XYZ file of C-alpha atoms in Angstrom:
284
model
C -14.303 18.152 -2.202
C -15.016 21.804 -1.940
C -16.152 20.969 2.228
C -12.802 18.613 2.321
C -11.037 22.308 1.619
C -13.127 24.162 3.756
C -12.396 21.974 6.573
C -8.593 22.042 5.904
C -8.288 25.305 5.284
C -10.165 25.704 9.113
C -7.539 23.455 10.956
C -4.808 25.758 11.060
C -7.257 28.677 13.266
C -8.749 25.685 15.289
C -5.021 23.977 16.084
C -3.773 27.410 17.079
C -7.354 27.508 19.543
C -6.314 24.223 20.953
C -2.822 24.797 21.342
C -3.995 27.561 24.476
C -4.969 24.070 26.227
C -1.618 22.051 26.122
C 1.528 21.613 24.436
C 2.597 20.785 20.722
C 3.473 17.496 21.573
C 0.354 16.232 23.917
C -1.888 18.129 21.413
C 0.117 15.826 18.138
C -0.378 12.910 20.675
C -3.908 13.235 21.428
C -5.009 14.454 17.522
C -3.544 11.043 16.119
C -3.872 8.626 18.800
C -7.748 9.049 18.194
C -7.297 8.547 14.884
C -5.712 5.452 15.554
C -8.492 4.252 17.617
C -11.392 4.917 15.667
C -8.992 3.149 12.614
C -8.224 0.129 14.540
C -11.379 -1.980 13.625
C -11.125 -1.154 9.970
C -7.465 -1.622 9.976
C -7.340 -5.358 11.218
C -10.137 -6.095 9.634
C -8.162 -5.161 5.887
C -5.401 -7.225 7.671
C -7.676 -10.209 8.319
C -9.078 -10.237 4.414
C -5.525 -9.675 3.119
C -5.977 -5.717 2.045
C -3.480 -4.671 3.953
C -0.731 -7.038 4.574
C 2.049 -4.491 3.138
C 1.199 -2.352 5.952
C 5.255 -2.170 7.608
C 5.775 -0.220 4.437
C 4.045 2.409 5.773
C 5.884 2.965 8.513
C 8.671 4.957 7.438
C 6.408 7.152 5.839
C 4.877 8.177 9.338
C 8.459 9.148 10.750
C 8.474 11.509 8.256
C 4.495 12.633 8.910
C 5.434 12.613 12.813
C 8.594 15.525 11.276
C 5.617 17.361 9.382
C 3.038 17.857 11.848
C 5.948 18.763 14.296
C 7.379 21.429 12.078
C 3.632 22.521 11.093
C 2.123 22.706 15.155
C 5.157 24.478 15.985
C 4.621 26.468 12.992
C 1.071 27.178 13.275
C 1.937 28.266 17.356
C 4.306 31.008 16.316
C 2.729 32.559 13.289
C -0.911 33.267 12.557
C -3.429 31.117 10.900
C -3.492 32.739 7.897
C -0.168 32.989 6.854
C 0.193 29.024 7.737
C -2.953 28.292 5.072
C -1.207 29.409 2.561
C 2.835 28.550 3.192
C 1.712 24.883 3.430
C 0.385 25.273 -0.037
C 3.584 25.259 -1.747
C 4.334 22.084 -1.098
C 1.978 21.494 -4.486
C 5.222 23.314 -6.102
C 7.692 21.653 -4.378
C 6.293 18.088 -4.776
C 7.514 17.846 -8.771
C 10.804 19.569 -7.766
C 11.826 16.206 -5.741
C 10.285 14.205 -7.870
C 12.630 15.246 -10.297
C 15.211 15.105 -8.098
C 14.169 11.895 -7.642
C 14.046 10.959 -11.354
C 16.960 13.189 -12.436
C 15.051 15.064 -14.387
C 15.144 19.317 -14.772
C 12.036 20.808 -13.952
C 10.479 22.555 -16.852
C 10.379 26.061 -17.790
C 7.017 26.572 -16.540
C 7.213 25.316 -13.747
C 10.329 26.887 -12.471
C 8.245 30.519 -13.102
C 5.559 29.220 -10.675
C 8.135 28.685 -8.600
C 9.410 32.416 -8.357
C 5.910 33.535 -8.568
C 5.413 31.943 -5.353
C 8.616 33.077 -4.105
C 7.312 36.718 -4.738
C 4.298 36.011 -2.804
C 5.793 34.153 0.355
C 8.168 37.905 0.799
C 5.013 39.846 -0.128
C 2.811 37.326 2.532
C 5.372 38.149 5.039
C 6.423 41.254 5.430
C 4.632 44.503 7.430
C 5.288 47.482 5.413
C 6.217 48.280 1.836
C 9.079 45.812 0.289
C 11.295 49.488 0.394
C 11.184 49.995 3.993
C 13.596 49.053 6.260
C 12.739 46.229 8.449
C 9.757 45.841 6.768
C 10.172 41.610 6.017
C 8.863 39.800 8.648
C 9.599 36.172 8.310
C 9.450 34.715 11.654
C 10.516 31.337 13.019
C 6.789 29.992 12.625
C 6.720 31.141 9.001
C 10.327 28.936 8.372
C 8.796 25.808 10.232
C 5.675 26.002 7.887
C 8.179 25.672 4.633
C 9.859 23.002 6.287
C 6.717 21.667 6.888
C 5.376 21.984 3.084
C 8.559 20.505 1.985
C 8.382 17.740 4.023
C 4.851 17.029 2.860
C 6.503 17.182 -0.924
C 9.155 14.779 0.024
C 6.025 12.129 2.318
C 4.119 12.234 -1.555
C 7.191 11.004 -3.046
C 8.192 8.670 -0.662
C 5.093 7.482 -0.406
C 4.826 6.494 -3.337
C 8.077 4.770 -4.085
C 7.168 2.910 -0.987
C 3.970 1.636 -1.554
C 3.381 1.476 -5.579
C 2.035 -1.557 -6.590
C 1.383 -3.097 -3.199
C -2.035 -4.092 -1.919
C -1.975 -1.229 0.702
C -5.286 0.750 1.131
C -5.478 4.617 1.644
C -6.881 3.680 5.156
C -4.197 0.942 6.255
C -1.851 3.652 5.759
C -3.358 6.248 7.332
C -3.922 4.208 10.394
C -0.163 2.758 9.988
C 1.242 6.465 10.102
C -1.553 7.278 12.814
C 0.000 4.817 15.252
C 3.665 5.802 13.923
C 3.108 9.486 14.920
C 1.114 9.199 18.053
C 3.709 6.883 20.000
C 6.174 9.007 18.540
C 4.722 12.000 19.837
C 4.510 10.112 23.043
C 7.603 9.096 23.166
C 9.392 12.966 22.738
C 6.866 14.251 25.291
C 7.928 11.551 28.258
C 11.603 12.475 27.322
C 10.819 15.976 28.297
C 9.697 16.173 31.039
C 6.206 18.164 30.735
C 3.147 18.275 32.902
C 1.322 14.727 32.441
C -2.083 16.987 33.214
C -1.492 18.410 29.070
C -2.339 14.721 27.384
C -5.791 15.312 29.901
C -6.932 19.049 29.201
C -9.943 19.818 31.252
C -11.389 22.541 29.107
C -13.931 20.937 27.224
C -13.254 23.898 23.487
C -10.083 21.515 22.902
C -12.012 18.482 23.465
C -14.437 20.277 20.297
C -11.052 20.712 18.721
C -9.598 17.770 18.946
C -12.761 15.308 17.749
C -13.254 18.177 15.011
C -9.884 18.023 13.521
C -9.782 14.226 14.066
C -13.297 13.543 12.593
C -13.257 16.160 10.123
C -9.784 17.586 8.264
C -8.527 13.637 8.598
C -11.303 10.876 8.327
C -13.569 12.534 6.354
C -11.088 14.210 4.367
C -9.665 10.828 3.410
C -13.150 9.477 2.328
C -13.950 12.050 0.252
C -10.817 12.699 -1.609
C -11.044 9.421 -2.471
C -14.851 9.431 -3.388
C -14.140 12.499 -5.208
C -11.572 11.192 -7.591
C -13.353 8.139 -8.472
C -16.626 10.139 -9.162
C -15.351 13.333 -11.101
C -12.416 14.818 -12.990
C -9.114 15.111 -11.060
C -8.718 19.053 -12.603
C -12.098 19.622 -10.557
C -10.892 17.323 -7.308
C -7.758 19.653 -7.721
C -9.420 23.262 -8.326
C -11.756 22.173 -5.219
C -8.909 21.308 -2.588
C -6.666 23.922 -4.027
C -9.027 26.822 -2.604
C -7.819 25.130 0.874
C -5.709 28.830 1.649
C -8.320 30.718 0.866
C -10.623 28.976 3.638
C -7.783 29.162 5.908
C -7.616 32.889 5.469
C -11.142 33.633 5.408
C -11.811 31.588 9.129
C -9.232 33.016 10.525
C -10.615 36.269 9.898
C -13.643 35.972 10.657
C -12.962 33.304 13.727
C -9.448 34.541 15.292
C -9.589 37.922 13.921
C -6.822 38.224 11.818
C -6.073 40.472 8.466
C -3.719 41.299 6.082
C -2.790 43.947 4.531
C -2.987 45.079 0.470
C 0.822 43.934 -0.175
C 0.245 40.631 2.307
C -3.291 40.043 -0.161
C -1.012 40.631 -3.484
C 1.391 38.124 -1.994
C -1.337 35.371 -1.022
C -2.737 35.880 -4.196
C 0.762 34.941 -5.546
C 1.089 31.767 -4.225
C -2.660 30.652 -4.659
C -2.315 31.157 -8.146
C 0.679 29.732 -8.880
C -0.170 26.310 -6.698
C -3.548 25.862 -8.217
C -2.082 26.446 -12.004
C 0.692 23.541 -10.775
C -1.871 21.266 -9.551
C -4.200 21.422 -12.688
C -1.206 21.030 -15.013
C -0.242 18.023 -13.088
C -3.421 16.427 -12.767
């Protein structure tokens, strides 16, 4: 579980590598389409033995993962690695939020203080200066499209699961349902505007590395051994492990892209890893 973090926390520096090569779109295209691929054996095999025949239910569900990904590439394109690691976090805060919403229920106390704890840390995160200064906050347009992207990913859990609960739909028949949905989606915007056919072919063989790492990696493996992890130790210890994702993030893009923060950007990371691993344990 710890490696499943690692490698998340990694895909944000290595996306904004590949995205030198081609386009959001061709690069969403060509991430999930191999996913699909290497899937598709698996996938009608489940359908064959009867593991998977609620799989239309997942289609919906990758609509709204083609919305995240677009809102996170775009994201990760205009702001730097780092700060993208540790935005996406909060959708672990955001996730009860809707479910409540959801369930008409008001969040509790303690939760709502994580909440503005994490607040605090996404204006500390973002700004260049001390909070005093004039035009010191910094919240650009990729840093906006990475919290619509984490609270997209709260509203996917929740969807998800009102979608799918208790069907006899595998973890893999929906990942390679959604893979499909979000690849000829992706597809589909990129014909309709009219870019360069030559970006779904890159010829430089680092996003080729990219790609197959991203695709073999932060989503295949990642899905194996989440799920390997929670059947074969405690779900607080599955959710310490993958909660450390941002501080991967930050750390490779450091030492790989060469990016830094400063003391008040640190406080504010801090901030929000706290208060997203604290809402994950108590949830678990």
């Amino acid at each position: 579980m710890l490696l499943v973090a690692a490698f998340w926390g990694t895909s944000y520096g290595v996306t904004k590598e590949a995205l030198v090569y081609t386009g959001v779109l061709a690069f969403i295209a060509i991430r999930f389409g191999l996913t699909a691929l290497i899937l598709l054996p698996l996938h009608l095999q489940q359908i064959r033995t009867g593991k998977a025949k609620d799989s239309l239910r997942a289609l919906p569900t990758g609509l709204l993962l083609l919305c995240i990904f677009l809102a996170e590439t775009w994201g990760v394109f205009h702001t730097t690695a780092t700060r993208a690691a540790f935005l996406i976090s909060l959708c672990v805060l955001m996730t009860p939020l809707i479910q409540g919403l959801v369930e008409r229920r008001w969040p509790k106390p303690r939760l709502i203080a994580l909440v503005g704890i994490s607040l605090l840390g996404v204006g500390l995160l973002t700004q260049t200066g001390l909070p005093v200064e004039e035009g010191s906050w910094n919240m650009n347009s990729g840093d906006y499209l990475m919290l619509l992207a984490a609270l997209l990913r709260a509203i996917l859990v929740v969807v998800t699961n009102l979608l799918i609960r208790d069907r006899s739909l595998s973890p893999l028949a929906i990942t390679s349902s959604q893979s499909w949905v979000v690849t000829l989606g992706a597809l589909s915007l990129f014909i309709s505007s009219d870019q360069p056919a030559s970006q779904l072919l890159p010829l430089d063989l680092s996003f080729w590395w990219a790609a197959v790492y991203l695709t073999l990696c932060c989503t295949l493996y990642a899905l194996f051994a989440q799920n390997y992890g929670l059947k074969h130790t405690s779900p607080s210890r599955v959710a310490l492990l993958t909660g450390s994702e941002p501080a991967f993030g930050a750390l490779f893009a450091f030492i790989w892209l060469g990016e830094s923060l400063t003391p008040v950007q640190l406080l504010g990371a801090g901030c929000i890893l706290l208060s997203t691993l604290i809402a994950t344990l108590q949830r678990k």
